[in-house]
Coordinates of C-alpha atoms and ligand atoms in Angstrom, one line a residue:
X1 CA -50.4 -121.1 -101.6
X2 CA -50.8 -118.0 -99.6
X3 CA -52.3 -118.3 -95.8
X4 CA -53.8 -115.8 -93.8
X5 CA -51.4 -114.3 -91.3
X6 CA -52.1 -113.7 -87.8
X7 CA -54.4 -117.5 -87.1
X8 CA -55.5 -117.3 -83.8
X9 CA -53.2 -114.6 -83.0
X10 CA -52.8 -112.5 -80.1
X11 CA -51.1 -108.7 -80.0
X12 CA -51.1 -107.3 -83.8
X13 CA -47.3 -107.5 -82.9
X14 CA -45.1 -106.6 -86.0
X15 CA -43.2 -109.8 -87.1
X16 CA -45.2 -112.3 -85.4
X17 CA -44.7 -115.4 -85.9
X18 CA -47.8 -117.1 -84.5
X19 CA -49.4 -118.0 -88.2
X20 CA -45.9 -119.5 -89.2
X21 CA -45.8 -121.9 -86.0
X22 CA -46.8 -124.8 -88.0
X23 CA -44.2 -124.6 -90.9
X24 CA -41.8 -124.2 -87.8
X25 CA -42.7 -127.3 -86.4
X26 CA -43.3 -128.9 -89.8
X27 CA -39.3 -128.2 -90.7
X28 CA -38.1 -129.2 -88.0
X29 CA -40.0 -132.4 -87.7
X30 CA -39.1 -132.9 -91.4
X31 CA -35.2 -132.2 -90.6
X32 CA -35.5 -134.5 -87.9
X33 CA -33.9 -131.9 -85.7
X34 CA -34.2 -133.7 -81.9
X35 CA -36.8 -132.6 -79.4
X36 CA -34.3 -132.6 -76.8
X37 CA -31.8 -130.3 -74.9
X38 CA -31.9 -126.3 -74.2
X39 CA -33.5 -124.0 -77.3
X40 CA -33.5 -120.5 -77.0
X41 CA -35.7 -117.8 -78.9
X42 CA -33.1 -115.3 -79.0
X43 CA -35.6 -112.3 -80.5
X44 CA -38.8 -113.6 -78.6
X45 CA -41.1 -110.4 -79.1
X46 CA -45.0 -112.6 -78.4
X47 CA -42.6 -115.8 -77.0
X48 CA -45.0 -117.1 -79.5
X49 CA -41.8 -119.4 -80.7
X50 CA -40.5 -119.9 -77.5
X51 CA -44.3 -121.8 -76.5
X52 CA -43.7 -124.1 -79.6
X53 CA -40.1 -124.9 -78.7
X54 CA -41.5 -125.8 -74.7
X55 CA -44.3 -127.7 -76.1
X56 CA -42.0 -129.3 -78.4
X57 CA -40.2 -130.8 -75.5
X58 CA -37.2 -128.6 -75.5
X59 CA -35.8 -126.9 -71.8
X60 CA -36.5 -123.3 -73.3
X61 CA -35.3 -119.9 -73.0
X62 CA -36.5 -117.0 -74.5
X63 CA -34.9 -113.4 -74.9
X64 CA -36.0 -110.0 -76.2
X65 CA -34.7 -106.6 -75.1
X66 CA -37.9 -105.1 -74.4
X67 CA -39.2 -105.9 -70.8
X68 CA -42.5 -106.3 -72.1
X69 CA -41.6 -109.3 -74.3
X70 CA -39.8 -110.3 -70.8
X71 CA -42.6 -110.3 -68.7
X72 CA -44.8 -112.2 -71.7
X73 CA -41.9 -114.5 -71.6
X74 CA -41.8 -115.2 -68.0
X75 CA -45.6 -115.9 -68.1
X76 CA -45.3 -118.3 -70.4
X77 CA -42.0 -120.1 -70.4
X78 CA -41.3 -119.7 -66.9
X79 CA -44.0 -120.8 -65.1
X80 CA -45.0 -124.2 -65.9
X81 CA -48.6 -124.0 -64.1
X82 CA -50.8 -120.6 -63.1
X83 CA -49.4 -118.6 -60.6
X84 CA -50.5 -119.5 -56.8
X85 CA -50.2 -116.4 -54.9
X86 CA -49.6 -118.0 -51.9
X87 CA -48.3 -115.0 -49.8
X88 CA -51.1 -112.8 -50.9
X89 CA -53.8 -115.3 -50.7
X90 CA -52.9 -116.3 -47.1
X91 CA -52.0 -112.6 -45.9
X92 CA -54.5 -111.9 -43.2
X93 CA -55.8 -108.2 -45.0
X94 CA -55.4 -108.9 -48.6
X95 CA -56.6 -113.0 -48.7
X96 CA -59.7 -112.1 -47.8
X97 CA -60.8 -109.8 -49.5
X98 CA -59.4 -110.7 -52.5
X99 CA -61.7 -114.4 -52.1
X100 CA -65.0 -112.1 -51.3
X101 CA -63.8 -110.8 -55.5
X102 CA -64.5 -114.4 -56.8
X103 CA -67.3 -116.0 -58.6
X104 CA -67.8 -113.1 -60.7
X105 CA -67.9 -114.8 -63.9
X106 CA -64.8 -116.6 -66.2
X107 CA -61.9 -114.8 -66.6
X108 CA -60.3 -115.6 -70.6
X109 CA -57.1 -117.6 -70.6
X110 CA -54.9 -117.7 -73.9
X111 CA -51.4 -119.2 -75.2
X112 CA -50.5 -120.8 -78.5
X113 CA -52.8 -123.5 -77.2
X114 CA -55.8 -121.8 -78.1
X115 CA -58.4 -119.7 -76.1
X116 CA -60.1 -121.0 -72.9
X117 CA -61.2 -120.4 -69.5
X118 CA -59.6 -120.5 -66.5
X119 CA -60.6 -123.3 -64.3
X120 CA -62.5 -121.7 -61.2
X121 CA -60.2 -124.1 -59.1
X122 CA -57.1 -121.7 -60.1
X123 CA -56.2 -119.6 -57.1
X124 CA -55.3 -117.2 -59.6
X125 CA -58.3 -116.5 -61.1
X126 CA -59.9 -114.4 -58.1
X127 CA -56.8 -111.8 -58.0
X128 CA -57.5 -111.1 -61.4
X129 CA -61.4 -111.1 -60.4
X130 CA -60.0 -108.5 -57.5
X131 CA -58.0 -106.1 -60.1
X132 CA -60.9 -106.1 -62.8
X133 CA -63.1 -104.7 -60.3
X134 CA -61.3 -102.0 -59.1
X135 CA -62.0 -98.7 -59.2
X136 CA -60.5 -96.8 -62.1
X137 CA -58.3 -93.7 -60.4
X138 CA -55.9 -90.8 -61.9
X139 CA -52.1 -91.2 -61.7
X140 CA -49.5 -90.2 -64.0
X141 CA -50.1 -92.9 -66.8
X142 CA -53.7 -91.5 -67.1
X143 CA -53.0 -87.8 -67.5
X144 CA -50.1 -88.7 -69.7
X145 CA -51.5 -91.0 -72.3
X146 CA -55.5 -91.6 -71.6
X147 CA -58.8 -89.7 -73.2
X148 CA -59.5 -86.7 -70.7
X149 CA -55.9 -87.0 -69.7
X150 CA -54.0 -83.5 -69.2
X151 CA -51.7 -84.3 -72.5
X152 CA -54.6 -85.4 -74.6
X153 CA -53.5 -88.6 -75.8
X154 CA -55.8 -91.1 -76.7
X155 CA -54.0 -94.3 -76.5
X156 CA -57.4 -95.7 -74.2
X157 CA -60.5 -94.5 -73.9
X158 CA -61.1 -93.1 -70.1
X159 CA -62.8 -95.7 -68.2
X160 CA -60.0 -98.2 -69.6
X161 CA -57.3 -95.7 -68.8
X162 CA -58.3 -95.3 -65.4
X163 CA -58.5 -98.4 -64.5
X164 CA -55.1 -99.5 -66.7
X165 CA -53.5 -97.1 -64.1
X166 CA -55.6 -98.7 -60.4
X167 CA -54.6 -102.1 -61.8
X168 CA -50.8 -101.3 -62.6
X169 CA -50.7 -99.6 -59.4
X170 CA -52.1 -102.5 -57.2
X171 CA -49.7 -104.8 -58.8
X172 CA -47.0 -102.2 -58.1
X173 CA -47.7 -102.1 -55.0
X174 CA -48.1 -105.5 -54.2
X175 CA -44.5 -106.3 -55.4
X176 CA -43.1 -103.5 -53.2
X177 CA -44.8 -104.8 -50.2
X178 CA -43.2 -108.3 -50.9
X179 CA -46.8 -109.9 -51.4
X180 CA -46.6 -111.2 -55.0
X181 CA -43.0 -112.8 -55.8
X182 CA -41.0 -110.6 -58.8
X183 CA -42.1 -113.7 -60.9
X184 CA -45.8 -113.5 -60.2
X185 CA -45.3 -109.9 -60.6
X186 CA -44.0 -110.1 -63.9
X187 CA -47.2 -112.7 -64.7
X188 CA -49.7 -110.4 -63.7
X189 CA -48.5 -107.1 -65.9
X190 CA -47.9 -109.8 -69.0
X191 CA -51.9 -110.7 -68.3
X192 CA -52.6 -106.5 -68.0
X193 CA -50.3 -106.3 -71.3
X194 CA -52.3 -108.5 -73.2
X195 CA -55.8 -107.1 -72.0
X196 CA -54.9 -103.3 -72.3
X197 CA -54.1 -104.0 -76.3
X198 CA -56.7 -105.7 -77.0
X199 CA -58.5 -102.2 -76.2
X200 CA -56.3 -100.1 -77.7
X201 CA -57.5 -96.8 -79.8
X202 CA -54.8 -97.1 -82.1
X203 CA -54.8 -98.4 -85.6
X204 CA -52.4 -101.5 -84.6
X205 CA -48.9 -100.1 -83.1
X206 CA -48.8 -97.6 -80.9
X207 CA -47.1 -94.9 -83.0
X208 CA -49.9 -93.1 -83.0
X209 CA -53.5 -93.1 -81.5
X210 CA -56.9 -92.4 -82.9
X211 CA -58.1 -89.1 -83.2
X212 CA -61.7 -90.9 -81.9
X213 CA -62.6 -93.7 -79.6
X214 CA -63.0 -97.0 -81.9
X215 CA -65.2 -99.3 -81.4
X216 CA -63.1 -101.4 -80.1
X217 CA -61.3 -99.8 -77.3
X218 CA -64.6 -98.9 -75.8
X219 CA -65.3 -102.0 -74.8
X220 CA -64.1 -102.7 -71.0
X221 CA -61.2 -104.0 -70.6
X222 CA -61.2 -108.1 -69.0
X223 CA -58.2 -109.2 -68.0
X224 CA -56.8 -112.5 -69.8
X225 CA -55.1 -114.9 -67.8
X226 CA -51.8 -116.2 -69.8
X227 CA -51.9 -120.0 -69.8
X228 CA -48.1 -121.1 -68.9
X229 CA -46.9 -123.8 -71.1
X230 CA -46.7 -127.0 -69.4
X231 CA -43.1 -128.4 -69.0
X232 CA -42.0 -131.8 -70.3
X233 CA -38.9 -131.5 -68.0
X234 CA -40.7 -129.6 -64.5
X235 CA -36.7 -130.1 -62.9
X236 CA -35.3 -128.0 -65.4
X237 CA -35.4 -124.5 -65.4
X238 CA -36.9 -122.6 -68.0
X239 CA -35.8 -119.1 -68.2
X240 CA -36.1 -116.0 -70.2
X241 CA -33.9 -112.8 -70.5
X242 CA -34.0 -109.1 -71.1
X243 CA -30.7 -108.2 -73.2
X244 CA -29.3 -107.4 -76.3
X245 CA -29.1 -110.7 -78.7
X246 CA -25.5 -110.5 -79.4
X247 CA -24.3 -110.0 -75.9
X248 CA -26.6 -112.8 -74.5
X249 CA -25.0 -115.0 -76.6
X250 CA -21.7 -114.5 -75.7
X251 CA -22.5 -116.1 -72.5
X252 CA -23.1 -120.1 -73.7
X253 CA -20.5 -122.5 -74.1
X254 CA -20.3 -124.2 -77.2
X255 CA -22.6 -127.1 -77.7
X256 CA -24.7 -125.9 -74.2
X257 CA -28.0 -124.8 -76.5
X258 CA -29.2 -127.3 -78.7
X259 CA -31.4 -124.7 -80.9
X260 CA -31.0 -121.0 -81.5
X261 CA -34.1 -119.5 -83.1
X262 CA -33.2 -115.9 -84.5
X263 CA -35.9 -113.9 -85.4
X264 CA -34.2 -110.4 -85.9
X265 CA -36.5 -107.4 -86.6
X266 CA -36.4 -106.9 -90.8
X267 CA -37.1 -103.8 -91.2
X268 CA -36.7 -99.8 -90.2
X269 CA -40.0 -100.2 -88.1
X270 CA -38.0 -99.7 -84.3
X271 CA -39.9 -101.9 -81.5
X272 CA -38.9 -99.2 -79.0
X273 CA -41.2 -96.6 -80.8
X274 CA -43.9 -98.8 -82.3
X275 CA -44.4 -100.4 -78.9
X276 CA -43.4 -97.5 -76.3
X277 CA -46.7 -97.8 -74.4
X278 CA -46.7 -101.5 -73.8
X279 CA -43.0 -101.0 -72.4
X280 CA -43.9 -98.1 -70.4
X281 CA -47.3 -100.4 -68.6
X282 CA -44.5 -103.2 -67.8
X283 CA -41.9 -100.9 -66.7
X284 CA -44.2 -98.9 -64.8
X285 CA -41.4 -96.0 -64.8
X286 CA -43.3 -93.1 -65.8
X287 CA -41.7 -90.6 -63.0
X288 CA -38.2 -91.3 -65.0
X289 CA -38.7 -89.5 -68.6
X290 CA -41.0 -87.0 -70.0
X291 CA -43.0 -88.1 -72.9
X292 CA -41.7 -86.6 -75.4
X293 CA -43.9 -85.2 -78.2
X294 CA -47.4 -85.5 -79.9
X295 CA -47.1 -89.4 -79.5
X296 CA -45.9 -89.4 -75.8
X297 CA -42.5 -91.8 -77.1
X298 CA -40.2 -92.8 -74.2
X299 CA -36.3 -91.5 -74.2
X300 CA -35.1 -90.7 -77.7
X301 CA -32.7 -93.9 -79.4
X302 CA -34.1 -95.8 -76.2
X303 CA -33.3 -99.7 -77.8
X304 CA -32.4 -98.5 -81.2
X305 CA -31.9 -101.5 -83.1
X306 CA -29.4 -102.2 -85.7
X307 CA -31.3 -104.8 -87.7
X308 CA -33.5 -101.9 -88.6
X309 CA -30.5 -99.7 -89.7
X310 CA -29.8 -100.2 -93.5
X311 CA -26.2 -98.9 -93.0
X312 CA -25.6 -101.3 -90.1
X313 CA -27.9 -104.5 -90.4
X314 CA -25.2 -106.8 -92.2
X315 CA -22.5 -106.4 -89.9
X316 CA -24.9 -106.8 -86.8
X317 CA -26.2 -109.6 -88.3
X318 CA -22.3 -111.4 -89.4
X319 CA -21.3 -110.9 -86.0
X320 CA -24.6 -112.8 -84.4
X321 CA -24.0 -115.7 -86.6
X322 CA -20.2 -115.7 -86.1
X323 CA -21.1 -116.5 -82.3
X324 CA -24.3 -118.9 -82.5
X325 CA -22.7 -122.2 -81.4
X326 CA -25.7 -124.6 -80.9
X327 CA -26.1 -127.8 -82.7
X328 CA -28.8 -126.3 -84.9
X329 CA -29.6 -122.4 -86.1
X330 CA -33.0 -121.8 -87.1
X331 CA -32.8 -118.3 -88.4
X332 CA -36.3 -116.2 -90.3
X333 CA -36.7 -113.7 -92.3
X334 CA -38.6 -111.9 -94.8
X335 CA -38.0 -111.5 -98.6
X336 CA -38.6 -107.7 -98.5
X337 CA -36.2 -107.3 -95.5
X338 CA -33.4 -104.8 -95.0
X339 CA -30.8 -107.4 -96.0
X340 CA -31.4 -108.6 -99.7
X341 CA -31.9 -112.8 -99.2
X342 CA -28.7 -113.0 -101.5
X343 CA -26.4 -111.6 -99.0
X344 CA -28.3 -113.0 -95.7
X345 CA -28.2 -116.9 -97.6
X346 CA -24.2 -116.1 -97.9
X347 CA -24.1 -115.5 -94.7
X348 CA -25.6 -118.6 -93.4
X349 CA -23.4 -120.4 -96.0
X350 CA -20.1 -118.9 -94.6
X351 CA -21.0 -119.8 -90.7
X352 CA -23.8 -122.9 -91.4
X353 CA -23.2 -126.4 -92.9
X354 CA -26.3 -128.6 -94.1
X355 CA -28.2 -125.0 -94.7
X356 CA -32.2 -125.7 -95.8
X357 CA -34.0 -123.1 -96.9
X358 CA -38.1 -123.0 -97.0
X359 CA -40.3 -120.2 -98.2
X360 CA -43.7 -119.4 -97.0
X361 CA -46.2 -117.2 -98.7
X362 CA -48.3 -115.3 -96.1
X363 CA -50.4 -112.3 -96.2
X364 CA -48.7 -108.8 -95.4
X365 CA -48.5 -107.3 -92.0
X366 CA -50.7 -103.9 -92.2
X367 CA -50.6 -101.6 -89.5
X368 CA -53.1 -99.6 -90.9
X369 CA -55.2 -99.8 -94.6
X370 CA -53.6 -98.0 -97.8
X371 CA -53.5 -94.6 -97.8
X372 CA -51.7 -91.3 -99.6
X373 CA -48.7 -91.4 -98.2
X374 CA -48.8 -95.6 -97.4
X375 CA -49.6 -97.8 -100.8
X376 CA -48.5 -101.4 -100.1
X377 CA -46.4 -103.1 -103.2
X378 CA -48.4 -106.3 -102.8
X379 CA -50.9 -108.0 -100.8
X380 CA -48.7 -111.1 -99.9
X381 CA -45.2 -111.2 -99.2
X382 CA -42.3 -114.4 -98.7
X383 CA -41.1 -115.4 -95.2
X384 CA -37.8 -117.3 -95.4
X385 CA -37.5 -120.5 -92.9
X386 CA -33.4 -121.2 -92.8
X387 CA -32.3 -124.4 -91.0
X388 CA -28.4 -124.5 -90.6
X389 CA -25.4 -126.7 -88.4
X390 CA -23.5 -123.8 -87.4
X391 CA -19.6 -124.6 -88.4
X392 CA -18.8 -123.6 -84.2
X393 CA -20.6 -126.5 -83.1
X394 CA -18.6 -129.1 -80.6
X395 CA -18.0 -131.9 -83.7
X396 CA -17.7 -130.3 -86.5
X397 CA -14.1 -130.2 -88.2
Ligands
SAM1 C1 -39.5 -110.0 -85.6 S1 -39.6 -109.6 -83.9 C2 -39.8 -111.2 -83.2 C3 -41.1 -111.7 -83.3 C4 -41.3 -113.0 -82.5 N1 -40.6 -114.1 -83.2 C5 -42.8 -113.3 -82.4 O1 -43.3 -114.3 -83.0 O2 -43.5 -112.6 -81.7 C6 -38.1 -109.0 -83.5 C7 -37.8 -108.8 -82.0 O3 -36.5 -108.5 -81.8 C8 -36.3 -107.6 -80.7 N2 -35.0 -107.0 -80.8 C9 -34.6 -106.1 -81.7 N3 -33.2 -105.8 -81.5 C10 -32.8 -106.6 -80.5 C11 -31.6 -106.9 -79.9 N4 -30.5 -106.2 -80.3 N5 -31.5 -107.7 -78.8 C12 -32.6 -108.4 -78.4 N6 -33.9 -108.2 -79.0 C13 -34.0 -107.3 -80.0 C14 -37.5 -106.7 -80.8 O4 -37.9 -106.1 -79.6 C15 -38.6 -107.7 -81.4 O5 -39.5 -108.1 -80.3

């Protein structure tokens, strides 16, 4: 039976896995795969699987080589509670002003947990009362990528652009000044993130913009306050990471993760390119490239992956799951995929024992409607859900 895709979903975000979280949970409740010991989403992207994992009861980590999946992560998976912005709050300039900002109505929260409020106890909600209301001003992100900016982009309409770049420089600014900690930092641009898209003027990704404003990115932008996942373990450390798969890897003993989730891009669609803008609002590095072309993209074969190389994906992918050496491998991916399900199921047969495979029907990811050029095959298309005991494990002869 085919379900819709994208269930209470956040970011349009290519490969998301946020309408496949309950099959997840279902096969690994079914497998009877413990709740227990470390897990780590190795290609975390929304950390929408990294949320289940915490929630299921797992000390998580999360991993994706684009900083704005590492800052999503950290707000998330990290933190255990909302931010407290001690410092700031009980600086004698900014605390005060910053409390005259509250009160002005509720801010949004989200997670996988659903969409809420933020409880006007949460110390956090008047610094994002504070950012929301100021003044929108010009800077370099504006005049590179903003309507009325001096390239002509339209990635946001005006208002929203101006005020994208007084927001990102406050924050900026505040983490220089040592008045937000690098982890609240990091909380603040995931909530920014979140916000910005949702007022995009782009058809989905950002590999283009509109040639008008849409409806929907004229609409101001509210910043959303990302609801940490609570921790069933608060002395444990969660943690999230910003490097390549394989590499990260390399650094567990055997045994020391209980659960590797690999979700590897599937296709030729690069992250780097269809998500440039989101990296360049959490970076916030704008003085160290020129944008290059009509789009604005960020240094050419910046994070150039090889799952999304035909001539290169197999390989990349033998030698990740030569080196996962967890109890349990929990690996997706999609029937129309660069690797043919024939050769990615051998795979997982040469380096898995006990391998279970599930298939879920679920509606196609569209970046934008059919066109000329674009005609989609079929309306629906076949996730693959593979549960393995990776041969490496300590125990296994
Ligand atoms: C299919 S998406 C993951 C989606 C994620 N499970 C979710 O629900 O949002 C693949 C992710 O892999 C990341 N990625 C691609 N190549 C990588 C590499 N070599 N190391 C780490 N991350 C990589 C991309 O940035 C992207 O976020």
């Amino acid at each position: 039976m085919p379900r819709p895709a994208m269930l209470n979903a956040t970011m349009n975000y290519i490969g998301s896995k946020h309408s496949l979280l309950d099959d997840i949970a279902a096969l690994l409740d079914e497998q009877q795969v413990p709740a227990e010991g470390r897990a780590l989403d190795l290609f975390a992207g929304t950390a929408a699987v990294a949320q289940l994992l915490k929630r299921r009861g797992h000390v998580t980590y999360a991993n994706d080589w684009q900083y704005y999946s590492y800052v999503t992560g950290v707000a998330f998976i990290e933190f255990n509670s909302f931010p407290k912005f001690e410092t700031l709050l009980t600086d004698g300039l900014w605390g005060g002003e910053i409390r005259a900002a509250a009160g002005a109505g509720p801010i949004r929260s989200y997670s996988i947990e659903g969409r809420g409020s933020l409880p006007a106890v949460q110390p956090c909600g008047p610094v994002l009362h504070y950012l929301n209301r100021l003044p929108g001003r010009r800077g370099t992100f504006y005049a590179s990528y903003c309507q009325g900016g001096e390239a002509g982009r339209m990635y946001f309409a005006r208002e929203n652009g101006l005020r994208i770049q007084a927001i990102r420089d406050q924050v900026e600014d505040w983490g220089s000044a040592e008045l937000i900690s690098p982890r609240e930092k990091a909380w603040l641009v995931a909530c920014l993130l979140e916000s910005a898209d949702r007022v995009a003027n782009t058809a989905s990704v950002y590999g283009a913009y509109l040639k008008h404003v849409k409806k929907a990115a004229q609409k101001p932008l509210a910043l959303v306050a990302l609801k940490p996942i609570p921790s069933a373990h608060p002395a444990e450390r969660h943690r999230v990471f910003c490097q390549d798969g394989l590499e990260l890897l390399g650094q567990f003993d055997p045994g020391e993760l209980h659960l590797v989730y690999v979700d590897p891009p599937y296709n030729h669609r690069q992250y780097a390119s269809n998500y440039h803008l989101l990296e360049t609002i959490a970076r916030w590095d704008l003085g160290q490239f020129e944008p290059r072309g009509v789009t604005g993209l960020r240094k050419a074969r910046e994070l150039c992956s090889n799952y999304c190389l035909g001539s290169a994906v197999e390989s990349e992918m033998r030698r990740l799951l030569q080196r996962v050496n967890s109890h349990y491998l929990l690996l997706s991916y999609n029937n129309e995929g660069l690797l043919p399900p024939e050769t990615l199921l051998a795979l997982l047969e040469e380096f898995c024992t006990e391998v279970r495979v599930a298939q879920i029907h679920y509606r196609r990811f569209r970046a934008d409607t059919d066109h000329a050029k674009r005609n989609y095959k079929a309306d629906h298309t076949r996730e693959f859900l593979v549960l393995g005991r990776p041969k490496t494990r300590p125990g296994c002869v």
